[in-house]
C-alpha cells in the first residue's frame, strides 16, 4: 500500500515519538493491532511504549520547551505554516489512511486533513495576534497591561472519530503560543497519529527543532492515567466521553492543573412550522448519517412541529433510501462502517431499549451481513419524555419528537444533560431570535438553517453542561493555552498605593 509508505507507516511501528535522536525501547510484551472497520483486518501494528519511554518523552519535551518558548511567536507560526504545506502535500495519503483506519468516507477523511490545514493557516495568523490589553492605572505615572506567556507541556488526548483534526485544533494553537505538545491518540486510530507525527517531524527537523510535538501510545490505562496525573503537564485537553472526561477533570483539578474538555453531545434540530424542508432534509440527513453518526456534533434528535411531522419523516425516509452503505473508500458511498464490533453491539442494544420504551421504527434498524461493522441508518419515533433520549448513542439512530407550541420545542432542546450543538430550521424571525436568546438554546453551538455538525474552525468549538465547557480552535480559544500576567509599572518618582492608602514611613535615617 503506497500511501502507507508515503506516510512512513511500517508493518510494526514504535508507539513513542519524541526527540528524533531518542531510541525507542518499547514494552516488547504485546502488539497493538490497528484494525480497519471496513473488514476487521489488521492494517499495521504498534508496539506500545514503556514507562521509561514516557519519562524520556516528558524530559525531551521539557527541554524543548526551554528553547521553543523563546522563539518569537511569528517565527513559531512560520514552522506551523510549513506543517500546513506538508499536510497539503500529504492530504490524499493521510485522507486515505483516516478513511481506512477510522472508517469515515474518503471525502470526509480528506475533509479532516483540510480542517488541519485550515487550522494551520489560522494558527499562523494568530501567531501575530497574541494580544494583551492595556489598562489605565488609578495611580499617577503608572501603566498597567497584561501579557500572555506560554504554559509549558500541553497534553492532548483525542478520540477515534476525529483522529487528527482535533489534535490540530489543540496542537497548532498550543505551539504558536510557545508550548510543546504531547499527544495520546485513541488506541483505535494510532496509525493516523503516527503519520501526522512523521509529517511534523520532517518539517521540525528541517527547521532545527525537535520535541515540539511528541506522541505516545500507552500499553494500558495505568500509563494513560499517569499522563493526566503528571504535575509536569499544566494543561490537559481531553476529547471523549463525559464519563472519562469527568475522571480527567477530577484528577487534573485535584492537582490544580487546567483542562479543556470537549465531551459528548446529544444534539437536536428544531424543525419549526415555517421551516424550508429543502434545507432541513439534507442537513438532518448529513447530520445524522454522516460519519455513521459518530461525530460529537451528529444530529440525534429532531424536534418537529406536529403538523410537519409526517411530511418530514416521509422526506427523510426518501433521502435515507439513497444512502449507499459500504466501503468508505469507494466513490458514491455515503455511509461507512461503525468503528468496531463493540459499536455494532451498542447499536443493537439501543434498538432493543427503544422498542421496550415504546419507540416505533420508521426506517432501518438492521445490522448488515459483511466482514465490516455496517449497520443501517435508523429513524425512530419516540415520546419526547422518554428516558432513552438522555443517552448519547454514537451510532446513526435519529429520534423524531413532536411539539405543538414553540416554547415546548425549546424546552425539549434543552432537556439533555449535554449541551454541545443545536440548530433551528425556521423562517420565523421571532422564533429564530428566541432560539438564540439567553432563554433559548443552552448549547455551545446554536445554528440557524444550518445543521448541527460540520462546524468551521474559525469559531470557538465546544459545549456546556456535561459537554465539559471547553473551547477549542478559533476565535479567542488560544487564551486557554497561555497564562495571563498582569503587570503594573511605576515610571514616576513616588510610590502611591492603590485604593488611596497612606502608609507613612519616615525614610530619613
Ligand atoms: C467531534 O466530533 O469530536 O463540527 C468534532 C464538526 C467537526 C468536528 C467534530 N468539525 O462536525
XYZ file of C-alpha atoms and ligand atoms in Angstrom:
520
model
C 0.000 0.000 0.000
C 1.764 3.043 -1.417
C 0.034 5.608 0.796
C 1.253 3.882 3.982
C 4.818 4.055 2.704
C 4.422 7.743 1.878
C 3.285 8.366 5.449
C 6.153 6.351 6.958
C 3.896 3.619 8.352
C 5.574 0.226 8.710
C 4.175 -3.192 9.462
C 5.118 -2.745 13.117
C 5.562 0.811 14.375
C 7.087 2.265 17.520
C 4.475 3.536 19.977
C 6.505 6.513 21.052
C 7.813 9.566 19.180
C 9.730 12.466 20.623
C 13.081 13.948 20.001
C 14.325 12.376 16.730
C 17.514 11.213 18.485
C 15.660 9.194 21.053
C 15.913 5.442 20.694
C 12.582 3.857 21.431
C 12.590 0.957 23.931
C 9.009 -0.379 23.694
C 7.478 -2.778 26.161
C 8.198 -5.725 23.894
C 5.317 -7.500 25.587
C 2.424 -7.172 23.197
C 1.471 -5.586 19.899
C -1.470 -3.309 19.436
C -3.113 -4.116 16.121
C -4.806 -1.340 14.223
C -7.912 -2.861 12.676
C -9.865 -1.400 9.800
C -13.615 -1.215 10.488
C -14.265 -1.865 6.754
C -13.289 -5.543 7.027
C -11.885 -6.049 10.543
C -8.469 -6.809 9.026
C -5.203 -5.643 10.570
C -3.678 -2.626 8.768
C -0.447 -2.496 10.786
C 0.658 -2.843 14.391
C 2.151 -0.654 17.109
C 4.475 -1.575 19.960
C 3.081 0.413 22.887
C 5.577 2.493 24.812
C 7.038 1.687 28.207
C 7.069 3.789 31.371
C 10.733 4.592 30.628
C 9.849 5.786 27.108
C 7.161 8.019 28.565
C 9.654 9.519 31.036
C 12.025 10.238 28.181
C 9.259 11.920 26.173
C 8.483 14.203 29.111
C 12.183 15.026 29.669
C 12.690 15.844 25.982
C 9.530 17.942 25.905
C 10.596 19.886 28.988
C 13.964 20.591 27.435
C 12.482 21.600 24.074
C 10.110 23.979 25.818
C 13.068 25.974 27.213
C 14.100 26.863 23.640
C 10.720 26.955 21.906
C 9.145 29.443 24.319
C 11.875 31.957 23.455
C 11.385 31.652 19.691
C 9.364 34.734 18.621
C 5.716 33.808 18.138
C 5.598 34.768 14.404
C 8.634 32.517 13.832
C 6.792 29.685 15.583
C 3.934 30.492 13.237
C 6.268 30.090 10.269
C 7.026 26.490 11.348
C 3.293 25.771 11.555
C 2.874 27.332 8.101
C 5.361 24.799 6.744
C 3.481 21.983 8.510
C 0.326 23.235 6.754
C 2.203 22.961 3.429
C 3.377 19.435 4.271
C -0.213 18.480 5.092
C -1.319 19.805 1.707
C 1.267 17.541 0.045
C 0.084 14.552 2.087
C -3.643 15.294 2.002
C -4.573 12.431 -0.281
C -2.466 9.804 1.524
C -3.499 10.906 5.014
C -7.155 11.192 3.964
C -6.967 7.593 2.742
C -5.408 6.368 5.982
C -8.109 8.149 8.036
C -10.765 6.523 5.876
C -9.256 3.055 6.259
C -8.399 3.239 9.938
C -11.448 5.136 11.213
C -13.992 4.143 8.567
C -15.252 7.596 7.531
C -15.685 8.339 3.832
C -12.551 9.180 1.859
C -14.211 12.540 1.155
C -14.546 13.104 4.907
C -11.011 11.847 5.557
C -9.700 14.428 3.087
C -12.007 16.970 4.735
C -10.451 16.214 8.072
C -6.975 16.904 6.685
C -8.403 20.120 5.214
C -9.570 21.021 8.718
C -5.951 20.602 9.890
C -4.700 22.776 7.028
C -7.275 25.461 7.839
C -6.220 25.258 11.455
C -2.561 25.667 10.483
C -3.430 28.777 8.436
C -5.455 30.146 11.332
C -2.607 29.493 13.787
C -0.108 31.287 11.526
C -2.253 34.439 11.650
C -2.880 34.031 15.351
C 0.869 33.878 15.985
C 0.973 37.613 15.232
C -2.093 38.366 17.337
C -1.421 37.151 20.882
C -2.770 40.465 22.092
C -2.902 41.696 25.661
C -4.888 44.705 26.880
C -3.527 47.882 28.422
C -5.441 49.476 31.284
C -5.406 52.938 32.769
C -3.896 52.814 36.234
C -5.610 54.644 39.083
C -2.150 55.818 40.173
C -0.231 58.721 38.658
C 2.730 57.832 36.405
C 1.777 54.172 36.364
C 0.948 51.920 33.491
C -0.885 48.597 33.554
C -1.061 45.914 30.967
C -1.490 42.203 30.580
C 0.654 39.858 28.599
C 0.293 36.215 27.660
C 3.033 33.666 28.276
C 3.304 30.051 27.266
C 2.311 27.366 29.778
C 4.748 24.500 29.166
C 3.744 20.991 28.162
C 0.215 20.650 26.804
C -1.207 17.107 26.918
C -3.709 16.316 24.176
C -5.942 13.239 24.369
C -8.067 12.622 21.284
C -10.879 10.279 20.266
C -11.115 7.859 17.329
C -13.817 9.767 15.441
C -11.639 12.758 14.511
C -8.272 11.041 14.755
C -6.214 14.023 13.545
C -8.244 17.258 13.217
C -8.952 17.648 16.933
C -5.240 17.245 17.660
C -4.541 20.032 15.151
C -7.088 22.375 16.802
C -5.143 21.986 20.027
C -1.585 21.398 18.869
C -1.198 24.220 16.350
C -2.611 26.846 18.687
C -0.645 25.444 21.633
C 2.548 25.524 19.542
C 2.273 29.098 18.268
C 1.559 30.043 21.894
C 5.032 28.671 22.727
C 4.050 25.346 24.261
C 5.229 21.862 23.442
C 2.603 19.181 22.923
C 2.399 15.516 23.941
C -0.317 13.525 22.202
C -2.077 10.415 23.397
C -4.252 9.384 20.457
C -7.093 6.874 20.610
C -5.832 3.279 20.674
C -8.345 2.665 17.862
C -6.568 5.042 15.471
C -2.847 5.036 16.343
C -1.600 4.946 12.739
C -3.211 8.284 11.880
C -1.351 9.845 14.802
C 1.956 8.251 13.806
C 1.518 9.524 10.238
C 0.897 13.073 11.477
C 3.875 12.848 13.825
C 6.071 11.750 10.886
C 4.867 14.680 8.744
C 5.558 17.147 11.568
C 8.949 15.616 12.391
C 10.193 16.191 8.844
C 9.286 19.874 8.989
C 10.618 20.335 12.513
C 13.985 18.716 11.833
C 14.372 20.770 8.629
C 13.962 23.826 10.850
C 16.340 22.543 13.536
C 13.712 21.775 16.174
C 12.737 18.590 17.940
C 10.463 17.597 20.789
C 7.845 20.253 19.964
C 5.293 17.577 19.102
C 5.517 14.122 20.666
C 3.201 11.138 20.583
C 2.939 8.131 22.842
C 0.680 5.103 22.682
C 0.464 3.541 26.148
C 0.098 -0.205 26.667
C -2.599 0.199 29.314
C -4.793 2.571 31.306
C -2.189 2.831 34.075
C 0.227 4.813 31.939
C -2.604 6.857 30.428
C -3.698 7.732 33.962
C -0.126 8.590 34.851
C -0.236 11.110 31.998
C -3.208 13.017 33.430
C -1.772 12.863 36.951
C 1.600 14.202 35.829
C 2.246 17.561 37.517
C 4.743 18.423 34.771
C 1.793 18.913 32.412
C -0.042 22.146 33.280
C -2.843 21.668 30.739
C -4.675 18.563 29.567
C -7.051 18.910 26.626
C -9.347 15.913 26.502
C -11.867 14.874 23.838
C -14.064 11.854 24.508
C -16.958 10.619 26.594
C -18.458 12.514 29.519
C -17.683 9.547 31.765
C -13.940 9.608 31.121
C -13.923 13.423 30.842
C -15.314 13.660 34.359
C -12.493 11.428 35.596
C -9.890 13.534 33.752
C -11.384 16.734 35.220
C -11.287 15.348 38.755
C -7.724 14.074 38.520
C -6.330 17.203 36.852
C -8.188 19.707 39.025
C -7.083 17.839 42.157
C -3.523 18.781 41.249
C -4.777 22.274 40.257
C -3.926 21.712 36.616
C -6.011 23.173 33.786
C -8.297 21.215 31.478
C -10.061 21.817 28.195
C -12.891 19.309 27.893
C -14.757 18.509 24.696
C -17.167 15.743 25.685
C -20.328 14.118 24.466
C -23.265 15.828 22.751
C -26.932 14.947 22.290
C -27.691 17.400 19.570
C -31.133 18.408 18.383
C -32.582 20.232 15.399
C -35.866 22.105 15.774
C -37.914 21.961 12.582
C -40.242 24.892 13.030
C -43.642 25.204 11.351
C -42.168 27.733 8.902
C -39.085 25.600 8.045
C -37.885 25.156 4.482
C -37.720 21.361 4.239
C -35.485 21.599 1.177
C -32.821 22.866 3.569
C -33.799 20.833 6.616
C -33.899 17.366 4.991
C -30.328 17.295 3.600
C -28.985 18.966 6.748
C -30.647 16.384 9.000
C -29.524 13.507 6.784
C -25.903 14.677 6.722
C -26.011 15.398 10.464
C -27.455 12.009 11.424
C -25.959 9.691 8.784
C -22.648 11.440 8.055
C -19.617 9.728 9.667
C -22.154 6.965 10.551
C -23.439 9.146 13.388
C -20.039 9.107 15.092
C -19.424 12.836 15.407
C -19.853 14.518 18.760
C -21.904 17.008 16.713
C -24.045 14.332 14.982
C -27.776 15.039 14.934
C -29.528 12.707 17.382
C -32.923 14.337 17.992
C -35.383 16.064 15.659
C -37.964 18.283 17.331
C -40.581 18.838 14.665
C -43.847 20.778 14.690
C -46.680 18.244 14.821
C -48.211 19.466 11.538
C -44.947 18.815 9.659
C -44.004 15.550 11.317
C -45.315 13.011 8.804
C -44.174 15.030 5.784
C -40.697 15.348 7.279
C -40.450 11.635 8.084
C -41.613 10.781 4.548
C -38.945 13.010 3.038
C -36.248 11.724 5.378
C -37.089 8.122 4.513
C -36.842 9.065 0.825
C -33.388 10.576 1.487
C -32.225 7.667 3.671
C -33.125 5.198 0.886
C -30.490 6.880 -1.274
C -27.738 6.404 1.308
C -25.283 3.894 -0.136
C -23.664 1.968 2.743
C -20.323 0.348 2.056
C -16.606 0.739 1.536
C -15.755 4.283 2.651
C -13.000 4.464 0.040
C -15.388 3.927 -2.837
C -16.863 6.930 -4.662
C -20.607 7.070 -4.217
C -20.650 5.540 -0.723
C -22.447 7.843 1.709
C -22.125 5.830 4.905
C -19.180 3.744 6.083
C -18.904 1.312 8.994
C -19.043 1.820 12.752
C -15.655 1.844 14.427
C -15.705 -1.696 15.847
C -17.780 -4.718 16.750
C -18.467 -3.199 20.152
C -20.231 -0.259 18.464
C -22.418 -2.676 16.479
C -23.401 -4.359 19.760
C -24.254 -0.949 21.216
C -26.436 -0.201 18.159
C -28.346 -3.459 18.672
C -28.697 -2.895 22.419
C -30.060 0.641 21.969
C -32.607 -0.550 19.431
C -33.860 -3.117 21.934
C -34.171 -0.441 24.628
C -36.061 1.787 22.187
C -38.562 -0.939 21.366
C -39.028 -1.712 25.071
C -39.629 2.006 25.681
C -42.430 2.100 23.095
C -40.440 3.707 20.256
C -41.552 2.994 16.694
C -39.051 2.088 13.985
C -39.623 4.276 10.905
C -36.523 3.286 8.908
C -33.540 0.939 9.174
C -32.709 -0.978 12.319
C -30.669 -3.790 10.796
C -27.057 -4.888 11.017
C -25.745 -5.713 7.532
C -24.108 -9.040 6.820
C -20.455 -8.404 5.945
C -16.933 -8.639 7.352
C -17.079 -4.998 8.400
C -19.157 -3.165 11.021
C -22.002 -1.948 8.817
C -25.464 -1.035 10.118
C -28.445 0.738 8.607
C -29.050 4.380 9.453
C -32.168 4.371 11.569
C -35.135 6.636 12.229
C -37.251 6.155 15.331
C -40.401 7.921 16.512
C -40.500 8.266 20.284
C -42.227 10.272 23.026
C -40.412 13.463 23.920
C -40.137 12.483 27.608
C -38.684 9.008 27.045
C -35.607 8.368 29.264
C -33.931 6.720 26.221
C -33.362 10.241 24.892
C -30.974 11.116 27.702
C -28.150 8.924 26.384
C -25.631 9.932 23.729
C -25.685 6.970 21.356
C -22.717 7.499 18.957
C -24.467 5.350 16.329
C -26.702 6.516 13.438
C -30.035 6.432 15.267
C -32.218 9.505 14.852
C -35.132 10.222 17.197
C -38.175 12.123 15.955
C -40.047 14.051 18.641
C -43.010 16.314 18.022
C -44.116 19.547 19.626
C -47.159 21.792 19.476
C -46.053 25.156 20.901
C -42.665 26.703 20.181
C -41.751 27.096 23.883
C -42.095 23.340 24.155
C -39.552 22.881 21.331
C -37.011 24.995 23.214
C -37.671 23.082 26.395
C -37.106 19.730 24.623
C -33.915 21.040 23.007
C -32.508 21.876 26.451
C -33.819 18.753 28.143
C -30.485 16.957 27.939
C -27.531 16.803 30.285
C -25.304 17.585 27.287
C -25.011 20.969 25.603
C -22.817 20.822 22.507
C -24.637 21.639 19.282
C -28.160 22.714 18.341
C -29.965 24.099 15.308
C -33.262 25.518 14.168
C -34.758 25.421 10.683
C -37.205 28.313 10.515
C -38.197 31.389 8.582
C -39.913 32.937 11.578
C -37.712 35.768 12.838
C -39.318 35.761 16.247
C -38.705 32.040 16.753
C -35.150 32.284 15.446
C -34.352 35.098 17.868
C -35.998 33.234 20.750
C -33.826 30.232 19.924
C -30.706 32.444 20.019
C -31.733 34.444 23.100
C -30.479 33.825 26.625
C -33.650 31.828 27.291
C -33.180 29.835 24.078
C -30.711 27.061 23.246
C -28.313 26.348 26.118
C -25.688 24.769 23.823
C -22.206 25.943 22.859
C -23.195 25.946 19.175
C -26.575 27.312 18.018
C -27.161 27.357 14.248
C -29.945 28.772 12.097
C -30.841 26.949 8.867
C -27.547 25.058 9.222
C -27.258 21.540 10.716
C -25.582 20.574 13.987
C -22.372 19.104 12.544
C -19.604 20.400 10.326
C -18.543 23.426 12.373
C -15.908 25.676 10.804
C -12.584 26.047 12.627
C -12.865 29.856 12.794
C -15.345 29.749 15.673
C -14.598 28.580 19.210
C -15.804 24.979 19.371
C -17.254 23.302 22.467
C -20.305 22.982 24.657
C -21.884 23.413 28.044
C -23.135 21.192 30.877
C -21.946 17.566 30.534
C -20.118 18.527 27.323
C -17.480 19.986 29.626
C -17.371 23.734 28.901
C -14.077 23.799 26.959
C -13.490 25.789 23.790
C -11.011 24.884 21.042
C -9.956 26.001 17.543
C -10.852 29.570 16.507
C -11.951 32.894 17.998
C -10.082 33.529 21.286
C -9.710 29.840 22.224
C -5.906 30.448 22.166
C -6.106 32.083 25.602
C -6.686 28.699 27.254
C -3.205 27.609 26.129
C -1.417 30.543 27.765
C -1.027 32.107 31.185
C -2.052 35.698 31.718
C 0.273 38.033 33.516
C -0.952 41.396 34.770
C 1.805 43.949 35.075
C 1.892 47.340 36.813
C 4.794 49.658 36.036
C 5.635 52.735 38.063
C 7.704 55.156 35.995
C 7.429 58.039 38.486
C 9.466 59.167 41.477
C 6.927 58.466 44.221
C 5.168 55.340 45.423
C 1.430 55.990 45.621
C -0.582 52.989 46.842
C -3.777 51.786 45.267
C -7.138 52.292 46.968
C -5.744 55.643 48.250
C -3.986 54.011 51.216
C -1.426 56.082 53.132
C 1.349 54.053 54.644
C 3.519 56.783 56.132
C 7.132 55.938 56.721
C 9.970 58.261 57.626
C 12.670 57.214 55.195
C 15.331 59.651 56.510
C 17.786 57.860 58.742
C -16.023 15.797 17.023
O -16.867 15.034 16.595
O -15.359 15.498 18.097
O -18.268 20.118 13.741
C -15.622 17.039 16.366
C -17.926 19.031 13.284
C -16.452 18.789 13.078
C -15.796 18.454 14.368
C -16.457 17.387 15.167
N -15.834 19.959 12.509
O -18.718 18.164 12.987
